[in-house]
Amino acid sequence: MNVIDAIKSRISTRAFLDTPVSKKQLRDILDIARWAPSGGNLQPWRVHVVMGKGRDRLVETVKKSITENPMGEAPEIAVYPPKLQDPWRARRFEVGETMYQLLDIPREDKPARINHLLRNYEFFGAPVGLFFSINRQFDKGQWAHLGMFMQSIALAAAELGLATCMQEAWVPRAKTVSTFLGLGDDEQLYCGMALGYADKSADVNRLRSSRIPVDEFTTFITD
Ligand SMILES: Cc1cc2nc3c(=O)[nH]c(=O)nc-3n(C[C@H](O)[C@H](O)[C@H](O)COP(=O)(O)O)c2cc1C
């Protein structure tokens, strides 16, 4: 697979097979992704991998926290601005509605929509979960570099025949996950990522999100 194919074929996979992924495969992916750039070569990322019994323990721990505290913990990160405006609001709406159409869950069926959202906390069935954290001294620049690293993981995984889904859904459970992972007070959890083999028979994995054309987000200054 060349880079262009990897970029264009990577999608957010939301149903995985239980086919195991080895620690060696994970190490290989991380060994590729560590070549992502970062300003000053700070390499500000930290990755925490849960797999095997570790993954199952994490899923159980979070399940318990959801039962005890269904509304979630006070989030440190606003995943979206409180009043998301157009055109961004419309884009979010479109991808969400397309996904629920594929899942055949209408707008009124709130319990079914919530159940789908809760699948995030089982990594959509993926055998591996990754969590990304960053030292609290860092600001937006280093957070952007962390994002480049995450995309590098997703692309390396695609090259090796594996699928991923980045998951900010963990933000309202960050406290529970941070405690589970043993993060120090100076480390902030950002995001999770499910990783495994895609269930190609699952309808939800037929979702292909749209993109705006180049001229909508680019300014060329030529003279
Ligand atoms: C940082 C980040 C966090 C995300 N968090 C979630 C999530 O918690 N759950 C989910 O189902 N999708 C999540 N997504 C997937 C986005 O919805 C998806 O990337 C977007 O709709 C574009 O679709 P594509 O990834 O298939 O190209 C996340 C994506 C990114 C980049």
PDB file of C-alpha atoms and ligand atoms in Angstrom:
ATOM      1  CA  MET A   1       0.000   0.000   0.000  1.00  0.00           C
ATOM      2  CA  ASN A   2       1.403   3.422  -0.844  1.00  0.00           C
ATOM      3  CA  VAL A   3       0.966   6.490   1.350  1.00  0.00           C
ATOM      4  CA  ILE A   4      -1.839   7.934  -0.767  1.00  0.00           C
ATOM      5  CA  ASP A   5      -3.806   4.686  -0.600  1.00  0.00           C
ATOM      6  CA  ALA A   6      -3.272   4.472   3.150  1.00  0.00           C
ATOM      7  CA  ILE A   7      -4.486   8.050   3.694  1.00  0.00           C
ATOM      8  CA  LYS A   8      -7.518   7.546   1.482  1.00  0.00           C
ATOM      9  CA  SER A   9      -8.498   4.086   2.697  1.00  0.00           C
ATOM     10  CA  ARG A  10      -8.155   4.700   6.449  1.00  0.00           C
ATOM     11  CA  ILE A  11     -11.583   5.061   7.964  1.00  0.00           C
ATOM     12  CA  SER A  12     -12.977   5.012  11.471  1.00  0.00           C
ATOM     13  CA  THR A  13     -13.874   1.377  12.004  1.00  0.00           C
ATOM     14  CA  ARG A  14     -16.682   0.781  14.497  1.00  0.00           C
ATOM     15  CA  ALA A  15     -17.007  -3.001  14.467  1.00  0.00           C
ATOM     16  CA  PHE A  16     -14.046  -5.343  14.888  1.00  0.00           C
ATOM     17  CA  LEU A  17     -13.430  -9.077  14.771  1.00  0.00           C
ATOM     18  CA  ASP A  18     -12.124 -10.694  17.935  1.00  0.00           C
ATOM     19  CA  THR A  19      -9.075 -11.931  15.979  1.00  0.00           C
ATOM     20  CA  PRO A  20      -6.132 -11.237  18.290  1.00  0.00           C
ATOM     21  CA  VAL A  21      -3.386  -8.747  17.499  1.00  0.00           C
ATOM     22  CA  SER A  22       0.038  -9.581  18.912  1.00  0.00           C
ATOM     23  CA  LYS A  23       2.265  -7.403  21.044  1.00  0.00           C
ATOM     24  CA  LYS A  24       4.838  -7.687  18.235  1.00  0.00           C
ATOM     25  CA  GLN A  25       2.352  -6.190  15.740  1.00  0.00           C
ATOM     26  CA  LEU A  26       1.723  -3.315  18.159  1.00  0.00           C
ATOM     27  CA  ARG A  27       5.429  -2.734  18.676  1.00  0.00           C
ATOM     28  CA  ASP A  28       5.971  -2.744  14.884  1.00  0.00           C
ATOM     29  CA  ILE A  29       3.236  -0.107  14.412  1.00  0.00           C
ATOM     30  CA  LEU A  30       4.624   2.088  17.183  1.00  0.00           C
ATOM     31  CA  ASP A  31       8.132   1.628  15.827  1.00  0.00           C
ATOM     32  CA  ILE A  32       6.924   3.129  12.525  1.00  0.00           C
ATOM     33  CA  ALA A  33       4.771   5.882  14.060  1.00  0.00           C
ATOM     34  CA  ARG A  34       7.578   7.177  16.301  1.00  0.00           C
ATOM     35  CA  TRP A  35       9.040   8.753  13.144  1.00  0.00           C
ATOM     36  CA  ALA A  36       6.210  11.307  13.152  1.00  0.00           C
ATOM     37  CA  PRO A  37       7.501  14.889  13.296  1.00  0.00           C
ATOM     38  CA  SER A  38       7.230  17.163  16.307  1.00  0.00           C
ATOM     39  CA  GLY A  39       8.387  20.728  16.844  1.00  0.00           C
ATOM     40  CA  GLY A  40      11.898  20.735  18.331  1.00  0.00           C
ATOM     41  CA  ASN A  41      11.707  16.940  18.090  1.00  0.00           C
ATOM     42  CA  LEU A  42      10.120  16.949  21.556  1.00  0.00           C
ATOM     43  CA  GLN A  43       8.157  13.756  20.782  1.00  0.00           C
ATOM     44  CA  PRO A  44       5.653  14.812  23.447  1.00  0.00           C
ATOM     45  CA  TRP A  45       3.422  11.734  23.129  1.00  0.00           C
ATOM     46  CA  ARG A  46       2.888   8.902  25.573  1.00  0.00           C
ATOM     47  CA  VAL A  47       0.990   5.766  24.560  1.00  0.00           C
ATOM     48  CA  HIS A  48      -0.664   3.243  26.860  1.00  0.00           C
ATOM     49  CA  VAL A  49      -1.677  -0.029  25.238  1.00  0.00           C
ATOM     50  CA  VAL A  50      -4.316  -2.301  26.758  1.00  0.00           C
ATOM     51  CA  MET A  51      -4.654  -5.795  25.345  1.00  0.00           C
ATOM     52  CA  GLY A  52      -5.514  -9.285  26.557  1.00  0.00           C
ATOM     53  CA  LYS A  53      -6.576  -9.400  30.195  1.00  0.00           C
ATOM     54  CA  GLY A  54      -5.448  -5.772  30.601  1.00  0.00           C
ATOM     55  CA  ARG A  55      -8.018  -4.668  28.032  1.00  0.00           C
ATOM     56  CA  ASP A  56     -10.763  -6.730  29.641  1.00  0.00           C
ATOM     57  CA  ARG A  57      -9.966  -5.317  33.090  1.00  0.00           C
ATOM     58  CA  LEU A  58     -10.093  -1.759  31.722  1.00  0.00           C
ATOM     59  CA  VAL A  59     -13.425  -2.385  29.987  1.00  0.00           C
ATOM     60  CA  GLU A  60     -14.881  -3.839  33.205  1.00  0.00           C
ATOM     61  CA  THR A  61     -13.550  -0.938  35.299  1.00  0.00           C
ATOM     62  CA  VAL A  62     -15.090   1.638  32.980  1.00  0.00           C
ATOM     63  CA  LYS A  63     -18.352  -0.293  32.749  1.00  0.00           C
ATOM     64  CA  LYS A  64     -18.586  -0.124  36.553  1.00  0.00           C
ATOM     65  CA  SER A  65     -17.870   3.620  36.512  1.00  0.00           C
ATOM     66  CA  ILE A  66     -20.635   4.132  33.930  1.00  0.00           C
ATOM     67  CA  THR A  67     -23.114   2.236  36.121  1.00  0.00           C
ATOM     68  CA  GLU A  68     -22.119   4.189  39.200  1.00  0.00           C
ATOM     69  CA  ASN A  69     -21.870   7.547  37.456  1.00  0.00           C
ATOM     70  CA  PRO A  70     -23.857   7.477  34.187  1.00  0.00           C
ATOM     71  CA  MET A  71     -23.504  11.223  33.576  1.00  0.00           C
ATOM     72  CA  GLY A  72     -19.729  10.946  33.327  1.00  0.00           C
ATOM     73  CA  GLU A  73     -16.903  12.742  35.074  1.00  0.00           C
ATOM     74  CA  ALA A  74     -16.382  16.495  34.667  1.00  0.00           C
ATOM     75  CA  PRO A  75     -14.420  16.552  31.405  1.00  0.00           C
ATOM     76  CA  GLU A  76     -11.110  18.416  31.262  1.00  0.00           C
ATOM     77  CA  ILE A  77     -11.373  18.770  27.508  1.00  0.00           C
ATOM     78  CA  ALA A  78     -14.279  20.227  25.535  1.00  0.00           C
ATOM     79  CA  VAL A  79     -14.507  17.706  22.713  1.00  0.00           C
ATOM     80  CA  TYR A  80     -16.644  20.209  20.795  1.00  0.00           C
ATOM     81  CA  PRO A  81     -17.252  23.910  21.465  1.00  0.00           C
ATOM     82  CA  PRO A  82     -20.392  24.317  23.601  1.00  0.00           C
ATOM     83  CA  LYS A  83     -22.176  26.103  20.749  1.00  0.00           C
ATOM     84  CA  LEU A  84     -20.802  24.462  17.637  1.00  0.00           C
ATOM     85  CA  GLN A  85     -21.682  26.654  14.688  1.00  0.00           C
ATOM     86  CA  ASP A  86     -22.160  26.016  11.003  1.00  0.00           C
ATOM     87  CA  PRO A  87     -20.598  24.833   8.791  1.00  0.00           C
ATOM     88  CA  TRP A  88     -18.954  22.545  11.389  1.00  0.00           C
ATOM     89  CA  ARG A  89     -22.235  21.725  13.103  1.00  0.00           C
ATOM     90  CA  ALA A  90     -23.766  20.574   9.812  1.00  0.00           C
ATOM     91  CA  ARG A  91     -20.772  18.355   9.065  1.00  0.00           C
ATOM     92  CA  ARG A  92     -21.023  16.702  12.468  1.00  0.00           C
ATOM     93  CA  PHE A  93     -24.748  16.189  12.002  1.00  0.00           C
ATOM     94  CA  GLU A  94     -24.278  14.693   8.527  1.00  0.00           C
ATOM     95  CA  VAL A  95     -21.719  12.083   9.539  1.00  0.00           C
ATOM     96  CA  GLY A  96     -23.720  11.128  12.625  1.00  0.00           C
ATOM     97  CA  GLU A  97     -26.983  10.748  10.738  1.00  0.00           C
ATOM     98  CA  THR A  98     -25.311   8.747   7.947  1.00  0.00           C
ATOM     99  CA  MET A  99     -23.863   6.404  10.562  1.00  0.00           C
ATOM    100  CA  TYR A 100     -27.199   5.894  12.324  1.00  0.00           C
ATOM    101  CA  GLN A 101     -28.915   5.291   8.969  1.00  0.00           C
ATOM    102  CA  LEU A 102     -26.450   2.483   8.263  1.00  0.00           C
ATOM    103  CA  LEU A 103     -27.152   1.113  11.727  1.00  0.00           C
ATOM    104  CA  ASP A 104     -30.877   1.504  11.066  1.00  0.00           C
ATOM    105  CA  ILE A 105     -31.365   3.497  14.276  1.00  0.00           C
ATOM    106  CA  PRO A 106     -33.831   6.375  13.871  1.00  0.00           C
ATOM    107  CA  ARG A 107     -33.469   9.702  15.699  1.00  0.00           C
ATOM    108  CA  GLU A 108     -36.314   8.890  18.100  1.00  0.00           C
ATOM    109  CA  ASP A 109     -34.674   5.661  19.277  1.00  0.00           C
ATOM    110  CA  LYS A 110     -32.461   7.326  21.856  1.00  0.00           C
ATOM    111  CA  PRO A 111     -31.733   4.109  23.849  1.00  0.00           C
ATOM    112  CA  ALA A 112     -30.389   2.396  20.710  1.00  0.00           C
ATOM    113  CA  ARG A 113     -28.249   5.445  19.886  1.00  0.00           C
ATOM    114  CA  ILE A 114     -26.884   5.495  23.426  1.00  0.00           C
ATOM    115  CA  ASN A 115     -26.170   1.763  23.223  1.00  0.00           C
ATOM    116  CA  HIS A 116     -24.136   2.350  20.094  1.00  0.00           C
ATOM    117  CA  LEU A 117     -22.206   5.165  21.806  1.00  0.00           C
ATOM    118  CA  LEU A 118     -21.501   2.825  24.726  1.00  0.00           C
ATOM    119  CA  ARG A 119     -19.789   0.429  22.295  1.00  0.00           C
ATOM    120  CA  ASN A 120     -16.942   2.971  22.366  1.00  0.00           C
ATOM    121  CA  TYR A 121     -16.178   1.733  25.876  1.00  0.00           C
ATOM    122  CA  GLU A 122     -15.641  -1.781  24.546  1.00  0.00           C
ATOM    123  CA  PHE A 123     -13.405  -0.474  21.764  1.00  0.00           C
ATOM    124  CA  PHE A 124     -16.168  -1.573  19.369  1.00  0.00           C
ATOM    125  CA  GLY A 125     -15.034  -5.143  20.013  1.00  0.00           C
ATOM    126  CA  ALA A 126     -11.383  -4.499  19.085  1.00  0.00           C
ATOM    127  CA  PRO A 127      -8.830  -6.615  20.963  1.00  0.00           C
ATOM    128  CA  VAL A 128      -6.492  -3.656  21.484  1.00  0.00           C
ATOM    129  CA  GLY A 129      -7.013  -0.201  22.928  1.00  0.00           C
ATOM    130  CA  LEU A 130      -4.503   2.599  22.875  1.00  0.00           C
ATOM    131  CA  PHE A 131      -4.619   5.692  25.035  1.00  0.00           C
ATOM    132  CA  PHE A 132      -2.701   8.868  24.364  1.00  0.00           C
ATOM    133  CA  SER A 133      -1.567  11.233  27.051  1.00  0.00           C
ATOM    134  CA  ILE A 134       0.599  14.312  27.178  1.00  0.00           C
ATOM    135  CA  ASN A 135       2.494  16.167  29.894  1.00  0.00           C
ATOM    136  CA  ARG A 136       0.432  19.021  31.295  1.00  0.00           C
ATOM    137  CA  GLN A 137       3.157  21.608  30.668  1.00  0.00           C
ATOM    138  CA  PHE A 138       2.476  21.344  26.944  1.00  0.00           C
ATOM    139  CA  ASP A 139       0.246  23.697  24.963  1.00  0.00           C
ATOM    140  CA  LYS A 140      -1.560  23.573  21.616  1.00  0.00           C
ATOM    141  CA  GLY A 141       1.611  23.078  19.557  1.00  0.00           C
ATOM    142  CA  GLN A 142       2.557  19.818  21.238  1.00  0.00           C
ATOM    143  CA  TRP A 143      -1.067  18.667  21.172  1.00  0.00           C
ATOM    144  CA  ALA A 144      -0.987  19.097  17.398  1.00  0.00           C
ATOM    145  CA  HIS A 145       2.171  16.979  17.272  1.00  0.00           C
ATOM    146  CA  LEU A 146       0.421  14.295  19.284  1.00  0.00           C
ATOM    147  CA  GLY A 147      -2.282  14.297  16.593  1.00  0.00           C
ATOM    148  CA  MET A 148       0.318  13.717  13.886  1.00  0.00           C
ATOM    149  CA  PHE A 149       1.618  10.774  15.858  1.00  0.00           C
ATOM    150  CA  MET A 150      -1.881   9.325  16.190  1.00  0.00           C
ATOM    151  CA  GLN A 151      -2.504   9.612  12.457  1.00  0.00           C
ATOM    152  CA  SER A 152       0.853   7.923  11.828  1.00  0.00           C
ATOM    153  CA  ILE A 153      -0.314   4.999  13.965  1.00  0.00           C
ATOM    154  CA  ALA A 154      -3.574   4.777  12.012  1.00  0.00           C
ATOM    155  CA  LEU A 155      -1.711   4.788   8.683  1.00  0.00           C
ATOM    156  CA  ALA A 156       0.906   2.249   9.784  1.00  0.00           C
ATOM    157  CA  ALA A 157      -1.923   0.030  11.028  1.00  0.00           C
ATOM    158  CA  ALA A 158      -3.691   0.344   7.653  1.00  0.00           C
ATOM    159  CA  GLU A 159      -0.492  -0.735   5.887  1.00  0.00           C
ATOM    160  CA  LEU A 160      -0.405  -3.856   8.090  1.00  0.00           C
ATOM    161  CA  GLY A 161      -4.042  -4.707   7.324  1.00  0.00           C
ATOM    162  CA  LEU A 162      -5.358  -3.404  10.634  1.00  0.00           C
ATOM    163  CA  ALA A 163      -8.183  -0.970  11.293  1.00  0.00           C
ATOM    164  CA  THR A 164      -8.545   1.798  13.866  1.00  0.00           C
ATOM    165  CA  CYS A 165     -11.007   4.217  15.382  1.00  0.00           C
ATOM    166  CA  MET A 166      -9.818   7.259  17.290  1.00  0.00           C
ATOM    167  CA  GLN A 167     -11.974   7.799  20.357  1.00  0.00           C
ATOM    168  CA  GLU A 168     -12.494  11.045  22.166  1.00  0.00           C
ATOM    169  CA  ALA A 169     -15.450   9.245  23.717  1.00  0.00           C
ATOM    170  CA  TRP A 170     -13.123   8.383  26.582  1.00  0.00           C
ATOM    171  CA  VAL A 171     -12.877  12.059  27.643  1.00  0.00           C
ATOM    172  CA  PRO A 172     -15.807  11.845  30.128  1.00  0.00           C
ATOM    173  CA  ARG A 173     -14.160   8.737  31.617  1.00  0.00           C
ATOM    174  CA  ALA A 174     -10.639  10.196  31.691  1.00  0.00           C
ATOM    175  CA  LYS A 175     -10.338  10.125  35.467  1.00  0.00           C
ATOM    176  CA  THR A 176     -11.210   6.437  35.700  1.00  0.00           C
ATOM    177  CA  VAL A 177      -8.939   5.548  32.782  1.00  0.00           C
ATOM    178  CA  SER A 178      -6.054   7.696  34.104  1.00  0.00           C
ATOM    179  CA  THR A 179      -6.264   5.962  37.481  1.00  0.00           C
ATOM    180  CA  PHE A 180      -6.377   2.569  35.777  1.00  0.00           C
ATOM    181  CA  LEU A 181      -3.313   3.432  33.682  1.00  0.00           C
ATOM    182  CA  GLY A 182      -1.490   4.844  36.696  1.00  0.00           C
ATOM    183  CA  LEU A 183      -0.932   8.248  35.105  1.00  0.00           C
ATOM    184  CA  GLY A 184       0.856  10.779  37.297  1.00  0.00           C
ATOM    185  CA  ASP A 185      -0.790  14.113  38.129  1.00  0.00           C
ATOM    186  CA  ASP A 186       1.395  15.821  35.503  1.00  0.00           C
ATOM    187  CA  GLU A 187       0.036  13.659  32.699  1.00  0.00           C
ATOM    188  CA  GLN A 188      -3.246  14.449  30.895  1.00  0.00           C
ATOM    189  CA  LEU A 189      -5.191  11.792  29.066  1.00  0.00           C
ATOM    190  CA  TYR A 190      -6.396  12.914  25.652  1.00  0.00           C
ATOM    191  CA  CYS A 191      -7.901  10.206  23.495  1.00  0.00           C
ATOM    192  CA  GLY A 192      -8.302   6.508  22.954  1.00  0.00           C
ATOM    193  CA  MET A 193      -7.961   4.401  19.838  1.00  0.00           C
ATOM    194  CA  ALA A 194      -9.484   1.023  19.052  1.00  0.00           C
ATOM    195  CA  LEU A 195      -7.261  -1.217  16.939  1.00  0.00           C
ATOM    196  CA  GLY A 196      -7.865  -4.606  15.391  1.00  0.00           C
ATOM    197  CA  TYR A 197      -9.206  -6.355  12.326  1.00  0.00           C
ATOM    198  CA  ALA A 198     -12.288  -4.770  10.778  1.00  0.00           C
ATOM    199  CA  ASP A 199     -15.496  -6.756  10.672  1.00  0.00           C
ATOM    200  CA  LYS A 200     -16.129  -6.235   6.985  1.00  0.00           C
ATOM    201  CA  SER A 201     -19.630  -7.676   7.247  1.00  0.00           C
ATOM    202  CA  ALA A 202     -20.753  -4.953   9.676  1.00  0.00           C
ATOM    203  CA  ASP A 203     -23.012  -2.298   8.137  1.00  0.00           C
ATOM    204  CA  VAL A 204     -21.490   0.479  10.243  1.00  0.00           C
ATOM    205  CA  ASN A 205     -18.146  -0.081   8.544  1.00  0.00           C
ATOM    206  CA  ARG A 206     -19.696   0.885   5.219  1.00  0.00           C
ATOM    207  CA  LEU A 207     -19.721   4.501   6.400  1.00  0.00           C
ATOM    208  CA  ARG A 208     -17.646   6.722   4.147  1.00  0.00           C
ATOM    209  CA  SER A 209     -17.582  10.251   5.491  1.00  0.00           C
ATOM    210  CA  SER A 210     -17.488  13.151   3.047  1.00  0.00           C
ATOM    211  CA  ARG A 211     -14.853  15.865   2.750  1.00  0.00           C
ATOM    212  CA  ILE A 212     -15.103  19.448   1.605  1.00  0.00           C
ATOM    213  CA  PRO A 213     -13.222  20.273  -1.608  1.00  0.00           C
ATOM    214  CA  VAL A 214      -9.722  21.799  -1.507  1.00  0.00           C
ATOM    215  CA  ASP A 215     -10.881  25.284  -2.521  1.00  0.00           C
ATOM    216  CA  GLU A 216     -13.207  25.430   0.483  1.00  0.00           C
ATOM    217  CA  PHE A 217     -10.366  25.275   2.994  1.00  0.00           C
ATOM    218  CA  THR A 218      -7.398  26.644   1.036  1.00  0.00           C
ATOM    219  CA  THR A 219      -6.260  30.120   0.162  1.00  0.00           C
ATOM    220  CA  PHE A 220      -3.639  30.437  -2.539  1.00  0.00           C
ATOM    221  CA  ILE A 221      -1.761  33.709  -2.591  1.00  0.00           C
ATOM    222  CA  THR A 222       0.084  33.774  -5.866  1.00  0.00           C
ATOM    223  CA  ASP A 223       1.170  37.362  -6.403  1.00  0.00           C
TER     224      ASP A 223
HETATM  225  C1  LIG B   1      -9.358  12.686  17.609  1.00  0.00           C
HETATM  226  C2  LIG B   1     -10.563  11.962  17.123  1.00  0.00           C
HETATM  227  C3  LIG B   1     -11.472  11.436  18.018  1.00  0.00           C
HETATM  228  C4  LIG B   1     -12.587  10.717  17.587  1.00  0.00           C
HETATM  229  N1  LIG B   1     -13.437  10.174  18.506  1.00  0.00           N
HETATM  230  C5  LIG B   1     -14.406   9.308  18.093  1.00  0.00           C
HETATM  231  C6  LIG B   1     -15.165   8.576  19.046  1.00  0.00           C
HETATM  232  O1  LIG B   1     -15.029   8.733  20.248  1.00  0.00           O
HETATM  233  N2  LIG B   1     -16.059   7.680  18.576  1.00  0.00           N
HETATM  234  C7  LIG B   1     -16.270   7.484  17.250  1.00  0.00           C
HETATM  235  O2  LIG B   1     -17.109   6.642  16.896  1.00  0.00           O
HETATM  236  N3  LIG B   1     -15.569   8.176  16.323  1.00  0.00           N
HETATM  237  C8  LIG B   1     -14.630   9.062  16.713  1.00  0.00           C
HETATM  238  N4  LIG B   1     -13.864   9.735  15.792  1.00  0.00           N
HETATM  239  C9  LIG B   1     -14.072   9.471  14.368  1.00  0.00           C
HETATM  240  C10 LIG B   1     -14.616  10.659  13.589  1.00  0.00           C
HETATM  241  O3  LIG B   1     -15.993  10.733  13.732  1.00  0.00           O
HETATM  242  C11 LIG B   1     -14.204  10.433  12.115  1.00  0.00           C
HETATM  243  O4  LIG B   1     -12.804  10.544  12.019  1.00  0.00           O
HETATM  244  C12 LIG B   1     -14.833  11.400  11.140  1.00  0.00           C
HETATM  245  O5  LIG B   1     -16.229  11.289  11.125  1.00  0.00           O
HETATM  246  C13 LIG B   1     -14.294  11.150   9.725  1.00  0.00           C
HETATM  247  O6  LIG B   1     -14.532   9.830   9.337  1.00  0.00           O
HETATM  248  P1  LIG B   1     -13.371   8.807   8.967  1.00  0.00           P
HETATM  249  O7  LIG B   1     -12.428   8.709  10.137  1.00  0.00           O
HETATM  250  O8  LIG B   1     -14.057   7.505   8.702  1.00  0.00           O
HETATM  251  O9  LIG B   1     -12.644   9.340   7.757  1.00  0.00           O
HETATM  252  C14 LIG B   1     -12.790  10.510  16.192  1.00  0.00           C
HETATM  253  C15 LIG B   1     -11.869  11.056  15.296  1.00  0.00           C
HETATM  254  C16 LIG B   1     -10.775  11.756  15.740  1.00  0.00           C
HETATM  255  C17 LIG B   1      -9.791  12.303  14.740  1.00  0.00           C
END
